[in-house]
mmCIF file of N, CA and C in Angstrom:
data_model
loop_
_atom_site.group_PDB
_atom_site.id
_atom_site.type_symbol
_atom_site.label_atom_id
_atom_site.label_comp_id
_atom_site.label_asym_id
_atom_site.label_seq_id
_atom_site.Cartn_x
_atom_site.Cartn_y
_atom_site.Cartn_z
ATOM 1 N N UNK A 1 129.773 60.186 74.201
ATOM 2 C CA UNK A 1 128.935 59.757 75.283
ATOM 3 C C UNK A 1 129.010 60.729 76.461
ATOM 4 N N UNK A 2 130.076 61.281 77.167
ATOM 5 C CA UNK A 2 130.134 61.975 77.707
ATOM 6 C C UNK A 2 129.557 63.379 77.500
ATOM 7 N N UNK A 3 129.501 64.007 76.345
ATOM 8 C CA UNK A 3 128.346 65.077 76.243
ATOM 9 C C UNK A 3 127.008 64.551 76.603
ATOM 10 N N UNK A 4 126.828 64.033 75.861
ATOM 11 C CA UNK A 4 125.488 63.206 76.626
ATOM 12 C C UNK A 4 125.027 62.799 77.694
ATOM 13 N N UNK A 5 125.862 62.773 78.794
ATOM 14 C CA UNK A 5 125.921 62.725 80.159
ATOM 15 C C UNK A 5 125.924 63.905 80.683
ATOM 16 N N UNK A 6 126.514 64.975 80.315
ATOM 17 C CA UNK A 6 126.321 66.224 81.041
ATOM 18 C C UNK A 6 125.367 67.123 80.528
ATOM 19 N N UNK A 7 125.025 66.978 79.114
ATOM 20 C CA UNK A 7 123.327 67.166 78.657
ATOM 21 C C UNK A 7 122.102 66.785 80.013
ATOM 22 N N UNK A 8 122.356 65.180 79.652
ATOM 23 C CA UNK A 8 121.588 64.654 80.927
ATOM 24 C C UNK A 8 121.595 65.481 82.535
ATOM 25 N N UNK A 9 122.456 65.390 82.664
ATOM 26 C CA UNK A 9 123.116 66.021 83.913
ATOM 27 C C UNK A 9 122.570 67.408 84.544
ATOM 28 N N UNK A 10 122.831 68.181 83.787
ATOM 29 C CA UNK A 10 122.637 69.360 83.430
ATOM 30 C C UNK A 10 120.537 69.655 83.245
ATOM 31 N N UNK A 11 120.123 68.820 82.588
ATOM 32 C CA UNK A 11 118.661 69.319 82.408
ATOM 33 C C UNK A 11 117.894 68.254 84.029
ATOM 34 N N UNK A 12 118.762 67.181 84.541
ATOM 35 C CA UNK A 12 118.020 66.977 85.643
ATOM 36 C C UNK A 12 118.211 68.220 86.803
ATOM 37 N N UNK A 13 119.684 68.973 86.593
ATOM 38 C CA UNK A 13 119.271 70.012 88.028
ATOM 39 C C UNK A 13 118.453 70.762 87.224
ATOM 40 N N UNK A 14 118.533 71.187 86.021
ATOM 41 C CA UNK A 14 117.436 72.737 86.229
ATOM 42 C C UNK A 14 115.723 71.512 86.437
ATOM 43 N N UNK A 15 116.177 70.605 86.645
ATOM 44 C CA UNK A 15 114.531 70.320 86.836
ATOM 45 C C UNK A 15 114.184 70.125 88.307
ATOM 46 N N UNK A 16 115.180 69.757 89.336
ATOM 47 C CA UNK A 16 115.515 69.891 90.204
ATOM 48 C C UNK A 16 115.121 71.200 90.817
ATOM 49 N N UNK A 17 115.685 72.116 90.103
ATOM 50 C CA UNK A 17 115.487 73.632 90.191
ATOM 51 C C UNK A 17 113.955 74.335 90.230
ATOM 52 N N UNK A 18 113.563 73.857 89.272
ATOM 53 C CA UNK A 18 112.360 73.975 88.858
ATOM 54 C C UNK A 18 111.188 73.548 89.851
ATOM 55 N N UNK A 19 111.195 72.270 91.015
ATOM 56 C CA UNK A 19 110.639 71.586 91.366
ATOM 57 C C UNK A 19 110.945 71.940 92.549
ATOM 58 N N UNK A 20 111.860 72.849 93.301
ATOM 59 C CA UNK A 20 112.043 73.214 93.988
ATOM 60 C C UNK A 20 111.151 74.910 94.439
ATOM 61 N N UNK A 21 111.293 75.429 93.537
ATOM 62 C CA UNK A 21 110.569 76.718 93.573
ATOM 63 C C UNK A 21 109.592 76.656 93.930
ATOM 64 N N UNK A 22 108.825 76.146 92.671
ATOM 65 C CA UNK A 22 107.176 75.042 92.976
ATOM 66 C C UNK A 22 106.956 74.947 94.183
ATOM 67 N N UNK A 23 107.816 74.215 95.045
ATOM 68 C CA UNK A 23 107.270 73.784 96.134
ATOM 69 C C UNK A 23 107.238 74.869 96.904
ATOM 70 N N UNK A 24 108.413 76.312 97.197
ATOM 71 C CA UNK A 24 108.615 77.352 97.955
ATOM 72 C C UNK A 24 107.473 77.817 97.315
ATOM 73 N N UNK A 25 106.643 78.229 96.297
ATOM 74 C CA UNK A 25 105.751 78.744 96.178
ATOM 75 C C UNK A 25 104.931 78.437 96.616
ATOM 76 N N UNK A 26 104.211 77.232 96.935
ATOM 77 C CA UNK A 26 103.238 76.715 97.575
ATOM 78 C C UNK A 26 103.000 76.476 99.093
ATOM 79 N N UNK A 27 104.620 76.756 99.674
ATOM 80 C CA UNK A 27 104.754 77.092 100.807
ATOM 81 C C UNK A 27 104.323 77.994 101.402
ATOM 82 N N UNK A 28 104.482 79.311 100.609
ATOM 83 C CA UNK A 28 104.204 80.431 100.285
ATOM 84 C C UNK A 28 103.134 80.454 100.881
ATOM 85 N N UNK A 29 102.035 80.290 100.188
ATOM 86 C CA UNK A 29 100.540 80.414 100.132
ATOM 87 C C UNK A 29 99.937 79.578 101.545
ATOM 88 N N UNK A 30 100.614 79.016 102.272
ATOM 89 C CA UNK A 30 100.032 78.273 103.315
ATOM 90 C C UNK A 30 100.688 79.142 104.634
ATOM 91 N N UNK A 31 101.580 80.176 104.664
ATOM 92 C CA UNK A 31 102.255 81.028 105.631
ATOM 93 C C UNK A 31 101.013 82.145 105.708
ATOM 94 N N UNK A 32 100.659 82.610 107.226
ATOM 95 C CA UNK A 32 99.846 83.519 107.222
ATOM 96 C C UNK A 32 100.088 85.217 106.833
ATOM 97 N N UNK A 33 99.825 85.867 106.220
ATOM 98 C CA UNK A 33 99.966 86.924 105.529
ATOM 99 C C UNK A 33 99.568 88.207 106.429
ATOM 100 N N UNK A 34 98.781 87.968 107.244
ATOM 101 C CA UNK A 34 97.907 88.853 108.256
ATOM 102 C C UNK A 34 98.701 88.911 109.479
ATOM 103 N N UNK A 35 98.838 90.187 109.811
ATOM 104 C CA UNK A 35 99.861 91.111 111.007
ATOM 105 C C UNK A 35 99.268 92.177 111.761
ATOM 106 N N UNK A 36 99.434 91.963 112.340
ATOM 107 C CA UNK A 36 99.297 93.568 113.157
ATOM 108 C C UNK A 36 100.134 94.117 114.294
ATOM 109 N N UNK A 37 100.524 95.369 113.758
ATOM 110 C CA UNK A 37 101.450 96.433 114.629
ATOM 111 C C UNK A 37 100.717 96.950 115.460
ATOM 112 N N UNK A 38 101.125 96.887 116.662
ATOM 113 C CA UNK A 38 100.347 97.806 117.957
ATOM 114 C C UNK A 38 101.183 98.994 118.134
ATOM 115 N N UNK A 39 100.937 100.082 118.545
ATOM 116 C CA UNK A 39 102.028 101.435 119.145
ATOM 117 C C UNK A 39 101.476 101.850 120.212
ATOM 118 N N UNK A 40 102.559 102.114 120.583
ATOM 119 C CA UNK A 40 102.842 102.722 122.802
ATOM 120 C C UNK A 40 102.069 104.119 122.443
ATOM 121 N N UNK A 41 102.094 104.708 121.387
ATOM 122 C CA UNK A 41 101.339 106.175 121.470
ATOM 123 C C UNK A 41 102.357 107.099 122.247
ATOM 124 N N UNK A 42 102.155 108.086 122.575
ATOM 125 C CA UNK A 42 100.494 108.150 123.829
ATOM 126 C C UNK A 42 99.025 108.642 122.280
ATOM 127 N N UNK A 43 98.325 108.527 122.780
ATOM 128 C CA UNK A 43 97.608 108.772 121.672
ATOM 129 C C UNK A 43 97.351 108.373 120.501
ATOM 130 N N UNK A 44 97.678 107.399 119.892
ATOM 131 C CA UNK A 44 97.451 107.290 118.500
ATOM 132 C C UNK A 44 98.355 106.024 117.922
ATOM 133 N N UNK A 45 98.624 106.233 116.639
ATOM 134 C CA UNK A 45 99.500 105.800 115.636
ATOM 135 C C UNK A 45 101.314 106.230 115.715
ATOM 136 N N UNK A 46 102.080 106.459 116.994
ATOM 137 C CA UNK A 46 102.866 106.327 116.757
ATOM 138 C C UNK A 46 103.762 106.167 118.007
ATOM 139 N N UNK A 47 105.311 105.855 118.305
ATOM 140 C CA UNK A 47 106.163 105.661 119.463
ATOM 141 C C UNK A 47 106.532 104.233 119.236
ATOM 142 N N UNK A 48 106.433 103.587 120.596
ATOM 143 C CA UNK A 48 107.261 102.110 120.279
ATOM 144 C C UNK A 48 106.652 101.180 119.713
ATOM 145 N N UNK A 49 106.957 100.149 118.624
ATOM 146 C CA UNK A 49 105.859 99.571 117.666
ATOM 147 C C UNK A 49 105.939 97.795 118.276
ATOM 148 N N UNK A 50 105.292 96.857 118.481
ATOM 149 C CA UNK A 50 105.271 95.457 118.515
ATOM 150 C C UNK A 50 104.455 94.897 117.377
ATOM 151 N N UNK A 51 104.715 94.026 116.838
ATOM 152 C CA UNK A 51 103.918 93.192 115.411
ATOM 153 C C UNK A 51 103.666 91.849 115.732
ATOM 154 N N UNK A 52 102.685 91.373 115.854
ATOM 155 C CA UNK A 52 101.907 89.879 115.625
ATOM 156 C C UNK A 52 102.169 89.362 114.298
ATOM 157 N N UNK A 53 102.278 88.328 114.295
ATOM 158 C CA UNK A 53 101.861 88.024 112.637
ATOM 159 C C UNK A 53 102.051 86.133 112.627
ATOM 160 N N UNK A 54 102.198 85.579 114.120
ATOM 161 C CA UNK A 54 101.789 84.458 114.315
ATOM 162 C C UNK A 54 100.471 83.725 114.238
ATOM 163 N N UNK A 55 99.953 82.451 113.645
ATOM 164 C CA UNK A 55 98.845 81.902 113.586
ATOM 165 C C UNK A 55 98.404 81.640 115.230
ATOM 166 N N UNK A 56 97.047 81.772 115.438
ATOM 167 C CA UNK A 56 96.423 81.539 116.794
ATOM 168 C C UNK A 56 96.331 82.714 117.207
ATOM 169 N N UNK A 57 96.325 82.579 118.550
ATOM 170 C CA UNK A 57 95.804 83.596 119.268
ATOM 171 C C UNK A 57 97.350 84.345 120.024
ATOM 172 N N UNK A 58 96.961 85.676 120.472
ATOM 173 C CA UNK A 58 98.797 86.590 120.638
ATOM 174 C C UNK A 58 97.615 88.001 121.557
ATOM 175 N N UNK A 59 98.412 88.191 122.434
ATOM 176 C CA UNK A 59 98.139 89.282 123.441
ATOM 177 C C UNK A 59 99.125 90.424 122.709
ATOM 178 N N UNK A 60 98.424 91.423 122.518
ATOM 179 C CA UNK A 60 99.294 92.673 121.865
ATOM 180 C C UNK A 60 99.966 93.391 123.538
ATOM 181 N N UNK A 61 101.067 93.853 122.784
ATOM 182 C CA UNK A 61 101.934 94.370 123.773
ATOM 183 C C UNK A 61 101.724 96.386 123.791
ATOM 184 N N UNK A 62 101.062 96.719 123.023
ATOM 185 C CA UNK A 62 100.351 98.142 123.422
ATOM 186 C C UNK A 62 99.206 97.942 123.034
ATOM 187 N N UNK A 63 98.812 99.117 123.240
ATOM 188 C CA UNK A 63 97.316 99.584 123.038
ATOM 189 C C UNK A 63 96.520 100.615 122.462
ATOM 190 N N UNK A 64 97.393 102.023 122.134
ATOM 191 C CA UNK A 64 97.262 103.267 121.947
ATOM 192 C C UNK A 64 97.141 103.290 120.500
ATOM 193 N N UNK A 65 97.419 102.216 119.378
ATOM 194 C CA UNK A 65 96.927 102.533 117.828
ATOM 195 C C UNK A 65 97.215 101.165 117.525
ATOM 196 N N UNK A 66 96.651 100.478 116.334
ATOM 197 C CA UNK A 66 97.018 99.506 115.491
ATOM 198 C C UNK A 66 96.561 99.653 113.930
ATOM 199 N N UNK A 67 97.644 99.136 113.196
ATOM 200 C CA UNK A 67 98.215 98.954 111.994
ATOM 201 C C UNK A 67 97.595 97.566 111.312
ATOM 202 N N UNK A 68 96.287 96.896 111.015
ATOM 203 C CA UNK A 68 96.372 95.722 110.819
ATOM 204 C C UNK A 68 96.651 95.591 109.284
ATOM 205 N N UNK A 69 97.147 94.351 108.215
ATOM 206 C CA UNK A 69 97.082 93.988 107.275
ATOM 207 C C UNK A 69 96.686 92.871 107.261
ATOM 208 N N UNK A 70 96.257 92.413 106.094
ATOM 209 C CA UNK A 70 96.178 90.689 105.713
ATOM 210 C C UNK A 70 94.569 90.560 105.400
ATOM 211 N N UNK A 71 94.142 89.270 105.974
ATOM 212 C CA UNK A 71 92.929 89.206 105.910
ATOM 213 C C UNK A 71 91.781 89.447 106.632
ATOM 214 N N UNK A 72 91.801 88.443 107.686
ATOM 215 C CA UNK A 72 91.327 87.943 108.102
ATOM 216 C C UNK A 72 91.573 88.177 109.964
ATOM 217 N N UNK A 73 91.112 88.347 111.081
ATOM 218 C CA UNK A 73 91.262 88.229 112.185
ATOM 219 C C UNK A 73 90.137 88.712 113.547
ATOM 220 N N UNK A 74 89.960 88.168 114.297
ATOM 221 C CA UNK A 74 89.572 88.381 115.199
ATOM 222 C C UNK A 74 89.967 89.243 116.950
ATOM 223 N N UNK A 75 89.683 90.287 116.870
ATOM 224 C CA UNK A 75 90.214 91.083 118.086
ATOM 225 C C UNK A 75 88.940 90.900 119.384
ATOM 226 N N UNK A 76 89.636 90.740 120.547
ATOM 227 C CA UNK A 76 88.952 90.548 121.693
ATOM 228 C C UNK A 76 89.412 91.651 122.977
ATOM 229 N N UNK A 77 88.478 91.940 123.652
ATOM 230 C CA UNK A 77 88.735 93.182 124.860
ATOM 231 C C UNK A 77 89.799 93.138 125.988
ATOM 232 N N UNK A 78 90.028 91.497 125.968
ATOM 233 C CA UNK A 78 90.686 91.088 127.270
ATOM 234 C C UNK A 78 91.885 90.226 126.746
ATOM 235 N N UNK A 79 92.779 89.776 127.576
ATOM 236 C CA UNK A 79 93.980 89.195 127.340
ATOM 237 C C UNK A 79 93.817 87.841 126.966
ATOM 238 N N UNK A 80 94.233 86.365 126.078
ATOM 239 C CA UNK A 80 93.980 85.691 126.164
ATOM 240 C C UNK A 80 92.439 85.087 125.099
ATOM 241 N N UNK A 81 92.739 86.732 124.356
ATOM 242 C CA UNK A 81 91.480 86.046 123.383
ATOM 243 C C UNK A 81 90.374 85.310 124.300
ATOM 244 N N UNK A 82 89.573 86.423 125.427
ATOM 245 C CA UNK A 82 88.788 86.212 125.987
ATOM 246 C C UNK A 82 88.164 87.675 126.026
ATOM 247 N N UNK A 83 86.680 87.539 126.475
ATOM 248 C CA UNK A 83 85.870 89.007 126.383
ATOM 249 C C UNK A 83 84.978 88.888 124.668
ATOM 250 N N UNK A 84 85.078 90.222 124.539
ATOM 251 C CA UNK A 84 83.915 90.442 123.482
ATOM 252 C C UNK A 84 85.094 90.581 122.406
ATOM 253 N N UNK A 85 84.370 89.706 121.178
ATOM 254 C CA UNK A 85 85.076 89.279 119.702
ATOM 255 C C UNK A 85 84.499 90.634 119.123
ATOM 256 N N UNK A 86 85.795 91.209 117.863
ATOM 257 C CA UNK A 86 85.626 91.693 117.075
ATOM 258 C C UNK A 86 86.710 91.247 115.558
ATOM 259 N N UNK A 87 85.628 91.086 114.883
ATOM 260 C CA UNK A 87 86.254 90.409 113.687
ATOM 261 C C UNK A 87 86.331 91.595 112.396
ATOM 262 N N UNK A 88 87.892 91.551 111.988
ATOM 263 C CA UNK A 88 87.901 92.557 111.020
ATOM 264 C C UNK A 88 88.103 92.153 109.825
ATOM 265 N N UNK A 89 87.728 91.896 108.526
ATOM 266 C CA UNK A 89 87.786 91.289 107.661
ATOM 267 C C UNK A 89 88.311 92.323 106.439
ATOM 268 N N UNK A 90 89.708 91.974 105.974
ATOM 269 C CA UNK A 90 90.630 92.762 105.187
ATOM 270 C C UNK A 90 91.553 93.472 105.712
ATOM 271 N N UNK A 91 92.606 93.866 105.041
ATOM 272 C CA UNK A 91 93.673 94.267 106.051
ATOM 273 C C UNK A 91 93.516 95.762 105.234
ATOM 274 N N UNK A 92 95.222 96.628 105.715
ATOM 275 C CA UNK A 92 95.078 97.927 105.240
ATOM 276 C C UNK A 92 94.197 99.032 106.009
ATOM 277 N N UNK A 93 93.433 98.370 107.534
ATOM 278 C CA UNK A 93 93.316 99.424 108.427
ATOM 279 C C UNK A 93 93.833 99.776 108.938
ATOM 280 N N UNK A 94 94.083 101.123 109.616
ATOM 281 C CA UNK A 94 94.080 101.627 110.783
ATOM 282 C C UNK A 94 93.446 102.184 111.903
ATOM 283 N N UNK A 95 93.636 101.687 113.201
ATOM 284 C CA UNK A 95 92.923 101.942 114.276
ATOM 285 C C UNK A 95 93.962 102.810 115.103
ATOM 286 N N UNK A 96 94.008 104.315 114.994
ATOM 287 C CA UNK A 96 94.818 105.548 116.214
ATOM 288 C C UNK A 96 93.834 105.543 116.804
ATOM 289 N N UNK A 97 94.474 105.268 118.331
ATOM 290 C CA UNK A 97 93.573 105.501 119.725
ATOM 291 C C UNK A 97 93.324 103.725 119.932
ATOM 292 N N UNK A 98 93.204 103.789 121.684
ATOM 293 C CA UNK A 98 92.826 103.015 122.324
ATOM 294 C C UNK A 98 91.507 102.239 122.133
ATOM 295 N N UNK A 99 91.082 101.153 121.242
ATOM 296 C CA UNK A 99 89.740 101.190 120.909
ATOM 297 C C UNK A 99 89.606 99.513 122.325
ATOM 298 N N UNK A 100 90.122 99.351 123.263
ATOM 299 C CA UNK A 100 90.168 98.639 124.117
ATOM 300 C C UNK A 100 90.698 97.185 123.702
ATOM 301 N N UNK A 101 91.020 96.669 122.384
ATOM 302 C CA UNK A 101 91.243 95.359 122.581
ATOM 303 C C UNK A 101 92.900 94.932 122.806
ATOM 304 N N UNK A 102 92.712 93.932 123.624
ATOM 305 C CA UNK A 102 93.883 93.251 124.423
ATOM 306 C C UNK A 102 94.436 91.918 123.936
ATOM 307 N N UNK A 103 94.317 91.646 122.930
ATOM 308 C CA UNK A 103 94.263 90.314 122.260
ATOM 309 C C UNK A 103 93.922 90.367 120.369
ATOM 310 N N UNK A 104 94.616 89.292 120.038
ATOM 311 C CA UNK A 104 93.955 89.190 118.813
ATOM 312 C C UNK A 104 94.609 87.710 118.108
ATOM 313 N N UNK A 105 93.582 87.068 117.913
ATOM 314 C CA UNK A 105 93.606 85.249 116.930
ATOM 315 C C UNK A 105 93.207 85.838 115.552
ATOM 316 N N UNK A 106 94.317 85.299 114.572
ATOM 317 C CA UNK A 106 94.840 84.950 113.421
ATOM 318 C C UNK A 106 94.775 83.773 113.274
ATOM 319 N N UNK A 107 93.646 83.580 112.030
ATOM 320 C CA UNK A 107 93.212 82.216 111.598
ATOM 321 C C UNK A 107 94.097 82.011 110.683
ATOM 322 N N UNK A 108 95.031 80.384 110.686
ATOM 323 C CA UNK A 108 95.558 80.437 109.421
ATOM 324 C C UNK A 108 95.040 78.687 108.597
#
């Protein structure tokens, strides 16, 4: 009887186990994926770096290049995700140089 109990035993954690992952995976998929690195420059794509990658709206802390990935996001001219919207759809750009925006909302 006692084998039989730790048989038992034994196949409820790996199911445990199992049911656990599952769920981190699906967690997964509901965390926003989309970031963006700003740089101090001077000029371009490189010096001191800050990264967004919070849902809503986030005031970038330079201005001189950005790094975006992910999907999905909206960049605006002024602080506060206010001013004129620009929406970039796909990640894997880069923007070297000052293209003026001061802000950027990440839909998640």
């Amino acid at each position: 009887m006692a084998a039989t109990c730790s048989v038992t035993s034994a196949a409820v954690a790996v199911a445990i186990v199992a049911v656990a992952m599952a769920m981190m995976g699906s967690t997964d998929a509901a965390i926003s994926k989309t970031y963006l690195t700003s740089y101090s420059g001077p000029g371009g794509c490189f010096g001191q770096t800050a990264t967004v990658g919070s849902c809503g709206c986030s005031d970038l802390e330079f201005y001189d290049g950005q790094d975006f990935e992910g999907d999905t996001a909206t960049f605006y001219t002024e602080t506060g995700c206010a001013g004129t919207p620009y929406q970039v759809n796909g990640g894997g750009i880069q923007f070297c140089g000052d293209y003026g925006w001061r802000s950027i909302y990440i839909g998640c």
